[in-house]
Each structure stands twice: as C-alpha cells, then as structure tokens.
C-alpha cells in the first residue's frame, strides 16, 4: 500500500508540474518543475512560480512561508503563488515582505489577481460569558479571550470554555480539553459544581505542564502556548530585548482545532513589541508573525522559539519582513530531559 500511495503521489506531482508549465507559458521552456511538499514550483527568468496544492494537511492560509522559503533558496527576486483555491489571506501577508510577491487564482488556463482579505474585526466576548472569568480564576486557571471566546488556560492549555447552549440559549462553562473532552466531561459530571470539577482538572493539568515534568500527552500539545505562558510569567527571559512585561493577544485568525500546533502571540506593555511564540520548525511562522505584527500595530516583532528549532532559512525570511523582525532562541523544553 505504501508503494501505491507513493506512486499516486508521484503521478499527482507530475500532473501539477504539467499544469504549472502550462500556466507559466513560454518562460517555462526548459525549466523542470520541482516538488515542494505544498505543491510544485519552477524558476524562470528570476521569478519563482509556485502552484500550491491546498488540502487538509496544507491549509491555504499557511502556504506563503514554504513558498517564500523555496523562492529564497532558489535565489529568485520575485515570487508568484497560484492556486485553484482562495488565497486571500496569503495575498494580505504577501504585501508585508520586501520580496515582491504576487498571488494569483487559477481560472482555467488564466491567472487572475487575488484581492487581499482584511483581518476580520475581533468580536467582543459577551457579558454573559465574561461572568465566568471569576470562576476560571478561582479554580486556578487563567481567563483568556481570543476572537470573542472566553476560555480558561493552564500553562497555555485550554481546560474550559464559556459556551451558549444551542437548545436553551443559556450560557455555561464547559470543562475539558477540546470540544470532545468537554462533551464527555459534561456527560459524566454534569451535576457536579463547575468550580470543584474545574479545580480537579486544573490540578491535574498543572502537574503535567510544570517545568521538567515527565513526558505526557498533556505537555506535548499546545507547546507554542506553553512557551508563551512561560514568557508571560518570566519576561526576564526577554530582558536583553528590552521587553519587561507581556500580555497574550489574539492571532490574526481564530484557531480551528485546539490540538493543532500553531503560533501564538503576546504584546509588550507599551504596545511596541509583538512576541510570536512557536514550537517546531514552522516555515510559515514568519508570515504569521508579519501578519500578527500588522494586526496589532507593533513596531517590531520577536519570534521566540526553542533554541533547537531555529533554522537559517527562517532567519533569512525574517530579514524580508518590513517590520523589523528577528528570531529569539529560548532554552526551553516542555518535558524533562
């Protein structure tokens, strides 16, 4: 089955390569398309042409970073990103770099310019939901508001969320890690007072999210948010960069899955410095950081990552962001060595 899957992937990449050459036209003569993981690309006359293949593993808004990384490695002085799928977020982020980037939608054999999608204004948390902030804090969790949602976090991991009952319209605080866990918890402990139930969960999660805790699923997820929580608690880790106080802020787009590893952000007390936290080698983190810095009007951006996750191509991309941006390696591990 692995052989069949590999053969299928090779055929798909070959078809994408044929499509890319047709879209580029005469300039592609003699140029061989290369597989990029997110699609295919070729360089012709100094321009990197990338046809991205959007799917569940490669969402559209995460395509710019890998495409930029490939273009820079090829020494291109211009990048054109193309797709059959909407790339409005990519178009918005493209304008935040010094390297000229054009974003096009494939329409048959033609390429149509893509309009940038503006950042959606963040809705406020309803007063009914804000009423649960005291309960969250009393249980030992940190009340966190993002994109109109109030949740409670323990070292960056969401352990509860304020919701509105779809049937009754009544607000309630659901306990659990992720939608499925909250539903299961509600079924098993629905009659138990929320504060007591939440305290138990907070104590359990705290033990696993503490520095040096043994390896466990609860300290392997939301690693970026765990790093942010550490920096908020210990801003002295960024003292060399003149950051003395941090507060979490919303990302440009809401999370769609609690367990997906995505960057997150915090801003300095004076509002001048945005700190983006990431874990793992994420080629799109620079594009995310540029977008977040523009959203929050920051004058500079620091990308904080575990020291082991800093790679040269990311640092090169950071120099292309119009807002001064740099990587800050943090000696941090969510689990005991």
Short mmCIF file of C-alpha atoms in Angstrom, two decimals:
data_model
loop_
_atom_site.label_atom_id
_atom_site.label_comp_id
_atom_site.label_asym_id
_atom_site.label_seq_id
_atom_site.Cartn_x
_atom_site.Cartn_y
_atom_site.Cartn_z
CA UNK A 1 0.00 0.00 0.00
CA UNK A 2 2.90 2.35 0.68
CA UNK A 3 4.20 1.75 -2.85
CA UNK A 4 0.79 2.52 -4.35
CA UNK A 5 0.49 5.65 -2.25
CA UNK A 6 3.97 6.80 -3.30
CA UNK A 7 3.23 6.11 -6.95
CA UNK A 8 -0.03 8.04 -6.66
CA UNK A 9 1.76 10.99 -5.10
CA UNK A 10 4.34 10.97 -7.89
CA UNK A 11 1.63 10.96 -10.56
CA UNK A 12 -0.17 13.80 -8.82
CA UNK A 13 3.05 15.85 -8.61
CA UNK A 14 3.75 15.17 -12.30
CA UNK A 15 0.28 16.40 -13.26
CA UNK A 16 0.76 19.52 -11.16
CA UNK A 17 4.07 20.08 -12.91
CA UNK A 18 2.42 19.88 -16.33
CA UNK A 19 -0.27 22.31 -15.17
CA UNK A 20 2.34 24.71 -13.79
CA UNK A 21 4.34 24.76 -17.03
CA UNK A 22 1.15 25.45 -18.99
CA UNK A 23 0.24 28.35 -16.70
CA UNK A 24 3.71 29.91 -16.85
CA UNK A 25 3.80 29.57 -20.63
CA UNK A 26 6.83 30.27 -22.80
CA UNK A 27 9.00 31.41 -19.90
CA UNK A 28 8.89 27.84 -18.55
CA UNK A 29 10.62 26.43 -21.63
CA UNK A 30 13.49 24.25 -20.46
CA UNK A 31 12.58 24.62 -16.77
CA UNK A 32 11.91 21.49 -14.73
CA UNK A 33 9.22 21.74 -12.02
CA UNK A 34 10.29 20.68 -8.54
CA UNK A 35 8.14 19.16 -5.81
CA UNK A 36 7.83 21.38 -2.74
CA UNK A 37 5.66 19.37 -0.36
CA UNK A 38 2.96 22.04 -0.65
CA UNK A 39 2.82 21.72 -4.45
CA UNK A 40 5.28 22.32 -7.28
CA UNK A 41 7.49 25.20 -8.34
CA UNK A 42 9.87 26.33 -11.04
CA UNK A 43 12.15 29.30 -11.54
CA UNK A 44 12.16 31.14 -14.85
CA UNK A 45 13.97 34.40 -15.59
CA UNK A 46 14.42 35.20 -11.89
CA UNK A 47 10.79 34.58 -10.97
CA UNK A 48 9.76 31.68 -8.74
CA UNK A 49 6.39 30.28 -9.78
CA UNK A 50 4.69 28.11 -7.15
CA UNK A 51 1.46 26.20 -7.71
CA UNK A 52 0.19 25.24 -4.28
CA UNK A 53 -1.92 22.19 -3.63
CA UNK A 54 -4.42 23.07 -0.90
CA UNK A 55 -5.75 20.18 1.21
CA UNK A 56 -6.40 19.29 4.83
CA UNK A 57 -2.69 18.91 5.56
CA UNK A 58 -1.83 22.15 3.77
CA UNK A 59 -4.45 24.82 4.55
CA UNK A 60 -4.49 27.80 2.21
CA UNK A 61 -3.51 30.43 4.78
CA UNK A 62 -0.30 28.53 5.69
CA UNK A 63 1.15 28.42 2.16
CA UNK A 64 3.14 31.64 1.92
CA UNK A 65 6.02 30.73 4.23
CA UNK A 66 7.01 27.47 2.48
CA UNK A 67 6.68 29.15 -0.93
CA UNK A 68 8.85 32.07 0.18
CA UNK A 69 11.43 29.74 1.68
CA UNK A 70 11.74 27.84 -1.59
CA UNK A 71 11.95 31.04 -3.66
CA UNK A 72 14.70 32.45 -1.44
CA UNK A 73 16.67 29.20 -1.60
CA UNK A 74 16.46 29.36 -5.40
CA UNK A 75 17.78 32.91 -5.43
CA UNK A 76 14.61 34.27 -7.05
CA UNK A 77 13.94 38.00 -6.95
CA UNK A 78 10.17 37.66 -7.40
CA UNK A 79 7.54 35.12 -6.35
CA UNK A 80 4.18 34.23 -7.89
CA UNK A 81 1.92 31.96 -5.80
CA UNK A 82 -1.00 30.29 -7.57
CA UNK A 83 -3.90 28.03 -6.61
CA UNK A 84 -7.38 26.92 -7.61
CA UNK A 85 -8.42 27.74 -4.04
CA UNK A 86 -8.96 31.16 -2.41
CA UNK A 87 -5.69 32.68 -1.21
CA UNK A 88 -6.95 35.97 0.21
CA UNK A 89 -5.00 35.59 3.46
CA UNK A 90 -1.83 34.78 1.51
CA UNK A 91 -2.41 37.92 -0.58
CA UNK A 92 -2.71 40.01 2.58
CA UNK A 93 0.51 38.61 4.01
CA UNK A 94 2.36 38.92 0.70
CA UNK A 95 2.33 42.71 0.99
CA UNK A 96 4.24 42.60 4.28
CA UNK A 97 7.53 41.46 2.70
CA UNK A 98 10.20 43.31 0.77
CA UNK A 99 10.48 40.49 -1.77
CA UNK A 100 7.82 41.17 -4.46
CA UNK A 101 5.09 38.55 -4.14
CA UNK A 102 2.07 38.20 -6.41
CA UNK A 103 -0.86 35.93 -5.63
CA UNK A 104 -2.99 34.53 -8.44
CA UNK A 105 -6.10 32.36 -8.72
CA UNK A 106 -6.09 29.74 -11.45
CA UNK A 107 -9.11 30.22 -13.72
CA UNK A 108 -8.87 27.58 -16.44
CA UNK A 109 -5.65 28.49 -18.23
CA UNK A 110 -5.64 32.05 -16.99
CA UNK A 111 -4.28 33.66 -13.84
CA UNK A 112 -6.44 36.19 -12.02
CA UNK A 113 -5.14 38.58 -9.36
CA UNK A 114 -6.32 37.75 -5.83
CA UNK A 115 -7.57 40.53 -3.58
CA UNK A 116 -6.18 40.58 -0.06
CA UNK A 117 -8.66 39.60 2.65
CA UNK A 118 -8.67 42.06 5.52
CA UNK A 119 -8.26 40.87 9.11
CA UNK A 120 -11.75 40.34 10.49
CA UNK A 121 -12.53 42.65 13.40
CA UNK A 122 -12.33 40.68 16.63
CA UNK A 123 -15.78 40.32 18.24
CA UNK A 124 -16.08 41.11 21.95
CA UNK A 125 -16.75 38.39 24.49
CA UNK A 126 -20.38 38.58 25.57
CA UNK A 127 -21.14 39.87 29.06
CA UNK A 128 -22.85 36.57 29.84
CA UNK A 129 -19.64 34.69 29.11
CA UNK A 130 -17.39 37.21 30.84
CA UNK A 131 -19.31 36.40 34.02
CA UNK A 132 -17.41 33.09 34.14
CA UNK A 133 -13.99 34.77 34.35
CA UNK A 134 -14.15 34.83 38.15
CA UNK A 135 -14.89 31.11 38.32
CA UNK A 136 -11.99 30.36 35.98
CA UNK A 137 -9.58 32.41 38.08
CA UNK A 138 -10.87 30.94 41.35
CA UNK A 139 -10.16 27.45 40.04
CA UNK A 140 -6.54 28.40 39.33
CA UNK A 141 -6.77 28.78 35.55
CA UNK A 142 -6.02 31.92 33.53
CA UNK A 143 -9.01 33.60 31.82
CA UNK A 144 -8.11 34.13 28.15
CA UNK A 145 -10.11 35.96 25.48
CA UNK A 146 -9.49 35.30 21.79
CA UNK A 147 -11.77 36.15 18.89
CA UNK A 148 -14.83 36.53 21.06
CA UNK A 149 -14.26 33.33 23.05
CA UNK A 150 -13.55 33.18 26.78
CA UNK A 151 -11.55 30.15 27.87
CA UNK A 152 -9.50 29.11 30.86
CA UNK A 153 -5.90 28.02 30.32
CA UNK A 154 -3.32 26.24 32.45
CA UNK A 155 0.19 26.97 31.20
CA UNK A 156 -1.24 27.66 27.78
CA UNK A 157 -3.54 24.62 27.56
CA UNK A 158 -7.27 25.28 27.38
CA UNK A 159 -9.13 23.43 30.13
CA UNK A 160 -12.55 25.09 29.91
CA UNK A 161 -14.59 27.33 27.65
CA UNK A 162 -17.67 29.53 28.01
CA UNK A 163 -20.37 28.47 25.56
CA UNK A 164 -24.03 29.11 24.89
CA UNK A 165 -26.34 26.10 24.92
CA UNK A 166 -27.69 25.62 21.40
CA UNK A 167 -31.05 24.41 22.70
CA UNK A 168 -31.76 26.65 25.67
CA UNK A 169 -29.69 29.72 24.82
CA UNK A 170 -28.27 29.65 28.34
CA UNK A 171 -24.56 30.37 28.89
CA UNK A 172 -22.47 27.78 30.70
CA UNK A 173 -18.86 26.95 31.42
CA UNK A 174 -17.79 23.62 29.95
CA UNK A 175 -14.81 21.81 31.47
CA UNK A 176 -12.41 19.76 29.37
CA UNK A 177 -9.59 19.90 26.83
CA UNK A 178 -11.13 20.33 23.40
CA UNK A 179 -14.74 20.03 22.27
CA UNK A 180 -14.89 16.21 22.51
CA UNK A 181 -13.40 16.16 26.00
CA UNK A 182 -15.78 18.90 27.18
CA UNK A 183 -18.76 16.95 25.85
CA UNK A 184 -17.61 13.75 27.55
CA UNK A 185 -16.93 15.58 30.82
CA UNK A 186 -20.40 17.13 30.71
CA UNK A 187 -22.00 13.72 30.23
CA UNK A 188 -20.08 12.18 33.14
CA UNK A 189 -20.03 15.08 35.59
CA UNK A 190 -22.85 17.35 34.52
CA UNK A 191 -24.34 17.55 38.02
CA UNK A 192 -21.08 18.33 39.76
CA UNK A 193 -20.44 22.00 40.69
CA UNK A 194 -18.30 23.56 37.93
CA UNK A 195 -15.78 25.15 40.31
CA UNK A 196 -14.95 21.84 42.01
CA UNK A 197 -14.74 20.00 38.69
CA UNK A 198 -12.55 22.67 37.15
CA UNK A 199 -10.20 22.74 40.14
CA UNK A 200 -9.58 19.00 39.75
CA UNK A 201 -8.77 19.41 36.06
CA UNK A 202 -6.53 22.43 36.76
CA UNK A 203 -4.56 20.50 39.39
CA UNK A 204 -4.14 17.52 37.06
CA UNK A 205 -3.01 19.61 34.09
CA UNK A 206 -0.74 21.81 36.20
CA UNK A 207 1.25 18.80 37.33
CA UNK A 208 1.93 17.79 33.72
CA UNK A 209 2.59 21.31 32.36
CA UNK A 210 5.10 22.24 35.08
CA UNK A 211 8.73 22.75 34.03
CA UNK A 212 10.62 19.46 33.99
CA UNK A 213 7.51 17.26 34.18
CA UNK A 214 7.82 13.75 32.69
CA UNK A 215 6.78 13.34 29.07
CA UNK A 216 2.98 13.15 28.80
CA UNK A 217 0.33 13.96 26.15
CA UNK A 218 -0.74 16.99 28.21
CA UNK A 219 2.66 18.65 27.84
CA UNK A 220 3.20 17.70 24.22
CA UNK A 221 0.22 19.62 22.83
CA UNK A 222 -0.11 23.40 22.58
CA UNK A 223 3.67 23.72 23.01
CA UNK A 224 3.68 27.22 21.49
CA UNK A 225 1.14 28.40 24.03
CA UNK A 226 3.12 26.75 26.84
CA UNK A 227 6.13 28.79 25.74
CA UNK A 228 4.02 31.95 25.69
CA UNK A 229 2.79 31.23 29.21
CA UNK A 230 6.40 30.87 30.38
CA UNK A 231 7.40 34.20 28.81
CA UNK A 232 4.39 35.99 30.29
CA UNK A 233 5.36 34.64 33.72
CA UNK A 234 9.10 35.22 33.19
CA UNK A 235 9.52 38.27 30.93
CA UNK A 236 13.12 38.49 32.16
CA UNK A 237 13.86 35.83 29.52
CA UNK A 238 13.45 38.67 27.00
CA UNK A 239 15.14 41.39 29.04
CA UNK A 240 18.03 41.54 26.59
CA UNK A 241 15.49 42.66 24.00
CA UNK A 242 14.06 45.39 26.25
CA UNK A 243 10.80 43.56 26.90
CA UNK A 244 9.76 43.80 30.55
CA UNK A 245 6.09 42.82 30.53
CA UNK A 246 3.87 40.78 28.20
CA UNK A 247 0.16 40.09 27.77
CA UNK A 248 -1.40 37.47 25.45
CA UNK A 249 -3.17 38.79 22.35
CA UNK A 250 -5.29 37.16 19.66
CA UNK A 251 -3.77 35.80 16.45
CA UNK A 252 -4.90 37.17 13.06
CA UNK A 253 -7.21 34.18 12.61
CA UNK A 254 -9.04 32.06 15.21
CA UNK A 255 -7.85 28.54 15.94
CA UNK A 256 -9.97 25.85 14.33
CA UNK A 257 -8.53 22.94 16.30
CA UNK A 258 -7.27 23.10 19.86
CA UNK A 259 -4.68 20.38 19.27
CA UNK A 260 -3.13 21.81 16.09
CA UNK A 261 0.32 23.26 16.76
CA UNK A 262 0.05 26.90 15.69
CA UNK A 263 1.97 30.04 16.65
CA UNK A 264 0.50 32.43 19.21
CA UNK A 265 1.31 35.99 20.24
CA UNK A 266 1.80 38.37 23.14
CA UNK A 267 2.45 42.10 23.20
CA UNK A 268 4.64 44.28 25.38
CA UNK A 269 3.10 46.68 27.87
CA UNK A 270 3.95 49.69 25.69
CA UNK A 271 2.41 48.05 22.61
CA UNK A 272 5.57 48.47 20.56
CA UNK A 273 6.86 44.88 20.52
CA UNK A 274 4.94 41.80 19.45
CA UNK A 275 6.32 38.46 20.57
CA UNK A 276 5.27 35.45 18.50
CA UNK A 277 5.80 32.06 20.10
CA UNK A 278 6.28 28.91 18.06
CA UNK A 279 7.45 25.36 18.59
CA UNK A 280 8.94 23.05 15.99
CA UNK A 281 10.34 24.11 12.63
CA UNK A 282 7.46 26.03 11.11
CA UNK A 283 8.27 27.56 7.71
CA UNK A 284 5.16 29.73 7.88
CA UNK A 285 5.85 31.29 11.27
CA UNK A 286 7.48 34.38 9.73
CA UNK A 287 4.44 35.08 7.55
CA UNK A 288 2.22 34.57 10.59
CA UNK A 289 4.39 36.92 12.64
CA UNK A 290 4.31 39.63 9.96
CA UNK A 291 0.52 39.35 9.82
CA UNK A 292 0.16 39.48 13.61
CA UNK A 293 2.51 42.46 13.91
CA UNK A 294 0.47 44.37 11.33
CA UNK A 295 -2.79 43.42 13.06
CA UNK A 296 -1.59 44.79 16.41
CA UNK A 297 0.28 47.78 15.02
CA UNK A 298 3.62 46.69 16.50
CA UNK A 299 6.83 48.50 15.63
CA UNK A 300 8.93 45.35 15.82
CA UNK A 301 8.46 41.61 16.17
CA UNK A 302 10.37 38.97 18.09
CA UNK A 303 9.80 35.33 17.17
CA UNK A 304 10.53 33.26 20.28
CA UNK A 305 11.20 29.58 19.65
CA UNK A 306 13.04 26.78 21.46
CA UNK A 307 16.73 27.12 20.59
CA UNK A 308 16.71 23.76 18.80
CA UNK A 309 14.04 24.97 16.36
CA UNK A 310 15.85 27.98 14.86
CA UNK A 311 16.91 27.30 11.26
CA UNK A 312 18.80 29.51 8.82
CA UNK A 313 16.06 29.83 6.19
CA UNK A 314 13.62 31.19 8.77
CA UNK A 315 16.14 33.81 9.81
CA UNK A 316 16.60 34.81 6.18
CA UNK A 317 12.83 35.19 5.75
CA UNK A 318 12.68 37.35 8.89
CA UNK A 319 15.02 39.88 7.25
CA UNK A 320 12.49 40.33 4.44
CA UNK A 321 9.63 41.45 6.72
CA UNK A 322 9.04 45.20 6.52
CA UNK A 323 8.53 45.46 10.28
CA UNK A 324 11.90 44.70 11.94
CA UNK A 325 11.70 41.02 12.85
CA UNK A 326 14.17 38.64 14.45
CA UNK A 327 14.29 35.19 15.99
CA UNK A 328 14.97 34.84 19.69
CA UNK A 329 16.10 31.33 20.71
CA UNK A 330 14.76 30.31 24.12
CA UNK A 331 16.33 27.45 26.03
CA UNK A 332 13.06 25.77 26.77
CA UNK A 333 11.71 22.24 26.82
CA UNK A 334 8.15 21.33 27.87
CA UNK A 335 9.31 18.00 29.30
CA UNK A 336 12.10 16.67 31.46
CA UNK A 337 15.31 15.83 29.52
#
